[in-house]
Each structure stands twice: as structure tokens, then as C-alpha cells.
JSON list of C-alpha atoms in Angstrom, two decimals:
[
{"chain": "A", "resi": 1, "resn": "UNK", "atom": "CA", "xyz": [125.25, 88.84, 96.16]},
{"chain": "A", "resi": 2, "resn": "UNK", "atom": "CA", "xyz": [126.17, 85.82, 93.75]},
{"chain": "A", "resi": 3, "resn": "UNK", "atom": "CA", "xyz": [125.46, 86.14, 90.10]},
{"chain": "A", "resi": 4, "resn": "UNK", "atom": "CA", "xyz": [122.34, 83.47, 90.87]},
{"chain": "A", "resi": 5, "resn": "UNK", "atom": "CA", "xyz": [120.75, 85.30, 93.72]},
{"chain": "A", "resi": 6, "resn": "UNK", "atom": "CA", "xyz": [120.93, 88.54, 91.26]},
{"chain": "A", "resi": 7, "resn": "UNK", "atom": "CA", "xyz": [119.05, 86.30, 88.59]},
{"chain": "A", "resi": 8, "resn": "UNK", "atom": "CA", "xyz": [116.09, 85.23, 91.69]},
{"chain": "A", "resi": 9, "resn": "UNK", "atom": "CA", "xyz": [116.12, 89.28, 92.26]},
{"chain": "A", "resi": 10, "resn": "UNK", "atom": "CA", "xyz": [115.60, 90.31, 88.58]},
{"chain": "A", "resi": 11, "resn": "UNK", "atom": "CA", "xyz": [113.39, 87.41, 87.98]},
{"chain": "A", "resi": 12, "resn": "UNK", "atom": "CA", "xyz": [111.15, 88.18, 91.35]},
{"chain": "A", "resi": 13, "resn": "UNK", "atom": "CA", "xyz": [110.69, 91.52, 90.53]},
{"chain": "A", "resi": 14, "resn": "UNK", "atom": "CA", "xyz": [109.63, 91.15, 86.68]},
{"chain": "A", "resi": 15, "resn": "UNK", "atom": "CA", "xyz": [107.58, 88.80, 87.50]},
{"chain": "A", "resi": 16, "resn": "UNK", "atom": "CA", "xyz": [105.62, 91.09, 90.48]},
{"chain": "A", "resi": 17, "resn": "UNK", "atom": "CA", "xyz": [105.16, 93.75, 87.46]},
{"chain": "A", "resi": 18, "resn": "UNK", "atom": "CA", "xyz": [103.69, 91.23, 85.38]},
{"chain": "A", "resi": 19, "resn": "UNK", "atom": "CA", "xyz": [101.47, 90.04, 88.00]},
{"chain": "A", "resi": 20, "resn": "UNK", "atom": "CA", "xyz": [100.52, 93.97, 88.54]},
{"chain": "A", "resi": 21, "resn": "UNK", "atom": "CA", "xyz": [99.69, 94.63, 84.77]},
{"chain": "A", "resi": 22, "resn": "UNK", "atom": "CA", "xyz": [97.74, 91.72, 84.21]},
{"chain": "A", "resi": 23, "resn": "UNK", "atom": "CA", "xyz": [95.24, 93.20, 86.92]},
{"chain": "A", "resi": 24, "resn": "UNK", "atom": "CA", "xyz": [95.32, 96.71, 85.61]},
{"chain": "A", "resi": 25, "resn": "UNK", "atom": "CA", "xyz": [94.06, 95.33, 82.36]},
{"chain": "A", "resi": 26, "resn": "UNK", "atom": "CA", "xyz": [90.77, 94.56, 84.34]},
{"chain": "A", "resi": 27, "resn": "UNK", "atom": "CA", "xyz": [90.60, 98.49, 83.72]},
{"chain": "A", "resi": 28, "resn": "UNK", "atom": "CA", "xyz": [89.08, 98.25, 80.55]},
{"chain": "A", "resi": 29, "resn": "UNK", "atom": "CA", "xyz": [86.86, 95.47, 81.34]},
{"chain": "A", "resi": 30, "resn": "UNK", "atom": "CA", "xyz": [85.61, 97.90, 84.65]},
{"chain": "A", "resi": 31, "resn": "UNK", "atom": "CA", "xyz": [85.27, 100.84, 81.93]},
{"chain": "A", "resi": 32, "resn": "UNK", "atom": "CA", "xyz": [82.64, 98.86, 79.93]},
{"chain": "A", "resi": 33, "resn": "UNK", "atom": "CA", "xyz": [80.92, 97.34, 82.89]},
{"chain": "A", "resi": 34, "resn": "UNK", "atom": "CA", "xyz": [79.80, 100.94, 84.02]},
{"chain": "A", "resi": 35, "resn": "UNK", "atom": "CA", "xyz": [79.11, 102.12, 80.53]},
{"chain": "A", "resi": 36, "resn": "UNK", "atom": "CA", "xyz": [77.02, 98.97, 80.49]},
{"chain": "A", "resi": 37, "resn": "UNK", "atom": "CA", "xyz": [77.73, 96.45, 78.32]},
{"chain": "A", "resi": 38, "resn": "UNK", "atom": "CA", "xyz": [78.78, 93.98, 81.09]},
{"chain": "A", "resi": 39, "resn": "UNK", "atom": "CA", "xyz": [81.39, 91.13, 80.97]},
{"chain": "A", "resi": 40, "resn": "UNK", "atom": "CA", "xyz": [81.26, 87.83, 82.73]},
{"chain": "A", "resi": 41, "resn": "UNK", "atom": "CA", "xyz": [81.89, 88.44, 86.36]},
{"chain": "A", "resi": 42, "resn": "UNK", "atom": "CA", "xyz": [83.26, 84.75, 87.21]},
{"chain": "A", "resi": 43, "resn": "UNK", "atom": "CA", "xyz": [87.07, 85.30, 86.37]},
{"chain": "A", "resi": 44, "resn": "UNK", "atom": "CA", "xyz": [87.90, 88.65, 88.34]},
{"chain": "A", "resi": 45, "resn": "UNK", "atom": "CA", "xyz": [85.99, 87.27, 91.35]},
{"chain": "A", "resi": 46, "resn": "UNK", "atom": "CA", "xyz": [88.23, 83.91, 90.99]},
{"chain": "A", "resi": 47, "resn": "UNK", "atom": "CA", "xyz": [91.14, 85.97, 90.27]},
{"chain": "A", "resi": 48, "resn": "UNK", "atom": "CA", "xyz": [90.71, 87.94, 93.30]},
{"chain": "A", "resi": 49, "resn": "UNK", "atom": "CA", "xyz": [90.08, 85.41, 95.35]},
{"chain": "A", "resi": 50, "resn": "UNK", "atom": "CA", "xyz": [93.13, 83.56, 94.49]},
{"chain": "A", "resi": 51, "resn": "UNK", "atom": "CA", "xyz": [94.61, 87.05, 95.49]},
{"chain": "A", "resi": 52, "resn": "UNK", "atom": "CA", "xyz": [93.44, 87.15, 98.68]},
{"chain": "A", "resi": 53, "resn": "UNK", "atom": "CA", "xyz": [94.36, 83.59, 99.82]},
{"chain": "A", "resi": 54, "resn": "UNK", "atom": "CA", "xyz": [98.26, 85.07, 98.22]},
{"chain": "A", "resi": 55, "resn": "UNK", "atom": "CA", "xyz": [97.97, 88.08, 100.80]},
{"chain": "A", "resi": 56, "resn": "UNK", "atom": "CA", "xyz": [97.26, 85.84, 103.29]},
{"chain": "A", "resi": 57, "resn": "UNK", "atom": "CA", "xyz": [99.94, 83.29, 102.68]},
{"chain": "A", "resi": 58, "resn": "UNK", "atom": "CA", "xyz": [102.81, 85.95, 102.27]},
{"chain": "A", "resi": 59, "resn": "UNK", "atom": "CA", "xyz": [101.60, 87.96, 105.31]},
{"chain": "A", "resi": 60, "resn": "UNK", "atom": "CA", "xyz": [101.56, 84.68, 107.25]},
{"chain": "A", "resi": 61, "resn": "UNK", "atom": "CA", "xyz": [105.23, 84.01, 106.59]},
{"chain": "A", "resi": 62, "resn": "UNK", "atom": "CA", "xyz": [107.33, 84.53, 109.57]},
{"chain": "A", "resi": 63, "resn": "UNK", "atom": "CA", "xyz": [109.57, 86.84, 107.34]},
{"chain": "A", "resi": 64, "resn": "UNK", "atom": "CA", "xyz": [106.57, 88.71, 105.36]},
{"chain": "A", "resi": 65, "resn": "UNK", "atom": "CA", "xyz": [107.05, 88.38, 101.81]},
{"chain": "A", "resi": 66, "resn": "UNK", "atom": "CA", "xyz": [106.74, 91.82, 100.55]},
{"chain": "A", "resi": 67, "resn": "UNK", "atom": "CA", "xyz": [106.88, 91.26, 97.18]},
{"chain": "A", "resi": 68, "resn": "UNK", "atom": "CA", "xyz": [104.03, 88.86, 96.74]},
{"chain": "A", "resi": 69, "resn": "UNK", "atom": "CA", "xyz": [102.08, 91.50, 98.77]},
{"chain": "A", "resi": 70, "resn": "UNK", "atom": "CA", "xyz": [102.87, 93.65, 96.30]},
{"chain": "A", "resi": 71, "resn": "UNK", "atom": "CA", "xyz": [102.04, 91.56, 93.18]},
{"chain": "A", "resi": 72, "resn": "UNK", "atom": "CA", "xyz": [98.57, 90.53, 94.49]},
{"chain": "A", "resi": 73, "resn": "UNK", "atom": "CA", "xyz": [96.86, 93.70, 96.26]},
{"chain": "A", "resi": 74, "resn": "UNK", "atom": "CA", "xyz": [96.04, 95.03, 92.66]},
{"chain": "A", "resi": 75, "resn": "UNK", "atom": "CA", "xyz": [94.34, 91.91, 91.90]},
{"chain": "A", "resi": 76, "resn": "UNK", "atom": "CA", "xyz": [92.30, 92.12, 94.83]},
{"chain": "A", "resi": 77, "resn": "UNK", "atom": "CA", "xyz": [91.20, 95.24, 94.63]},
{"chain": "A", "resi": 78, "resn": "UNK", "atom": "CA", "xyz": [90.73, 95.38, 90.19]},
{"chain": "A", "resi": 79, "resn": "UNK", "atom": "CA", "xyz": [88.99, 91.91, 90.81]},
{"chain": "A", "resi": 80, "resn": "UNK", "atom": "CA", "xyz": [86.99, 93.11, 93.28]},
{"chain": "A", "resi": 81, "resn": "UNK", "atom": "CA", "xyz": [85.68, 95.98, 91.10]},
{"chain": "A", "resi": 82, "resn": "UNK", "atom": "CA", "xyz": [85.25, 94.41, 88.23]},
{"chain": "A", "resi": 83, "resn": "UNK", "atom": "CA", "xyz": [83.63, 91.70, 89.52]},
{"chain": "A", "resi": 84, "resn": "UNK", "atom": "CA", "xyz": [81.03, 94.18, 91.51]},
{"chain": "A", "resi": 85, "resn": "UNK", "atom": "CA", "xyz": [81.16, 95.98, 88.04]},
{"chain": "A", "resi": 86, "resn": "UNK", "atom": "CA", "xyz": [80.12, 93.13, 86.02]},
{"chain": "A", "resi": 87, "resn": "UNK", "atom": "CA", "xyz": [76.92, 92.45, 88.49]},
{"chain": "A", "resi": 88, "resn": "UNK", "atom": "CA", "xyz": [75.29, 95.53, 88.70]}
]
């Protein structure tokens, strides 16, 4: 492996983390949801939407691409319940 292709590597997988802890922060948002002082519900369901349509397009590539995977599942699932959260 070439010093660039290490670069894509480190780069790819710092950037799946990020995409992982920006969903976990929903986890506050979900806390005060169900102790009921509820938050807008439009950005986690537009979030995870954009997540799913990711999971699609990575599990459609003829060589899946794990690491997108990876990076959006949280997002589906946090967006999903907060979004839930936020409407009930």
C-alpha cells in the first residue's frame, strides 16, 4: 500500500466515526423526547432518510461498500427513534 492509498484508508475510516458520532448525539435529543419536552422531528427523519437511500447505494455496489454501511446504520436507526420520539 502507497503512502496515498494509506491517506484514503485513514481518511475513510475517520470520517465513518464522525459520521457514527454525529448520530449518537441524537441520544440526548431521544432522552428529552421521552421525558417530554419534545424537539422538532423534521431533521432526524431527513437525516435518516438520507441514511437509508446510503445503505441502499453501498449495498447495491457490486463490491459492497462496508464502510458506508457502517457509517449510516446508526443514523437510521437514532433517526428513526428520535424522530418517532419527537412525535409521540
Amino acid at each position: 500500500m502507497d503512502k496515498k492509498e494509506h491517506t484514503i484508508l485513514v481518511f475513510g475510516r475517520i470520517a465513518s466515526m464522525l459520521s457514527v458520532l454525529m448520530y449518537v448525539s441524537y441520544i440526548p435529543q431521544i432522552m428529552n423526547n421521552l421525558a417530554g419536552n419534545k424537539g422538532n422531528p423534521i431533521q432526524p427523519m431527513v437525516a435518516m432518510i438520507n441514511c437509508i437511500f446510503w445503505v441502499i447505494y453501498a449495498s447495491m455496489q457490486k463490491k459492497k461498500d462496508v464502510p458506508i454501511i457502517i457509517a449510516n446504520v446508526p443514523g437510521v436507526i437514532l433517526g428513526a427513534i428520535t424522530f418517532v420520539t419527537a412525535i409521540i
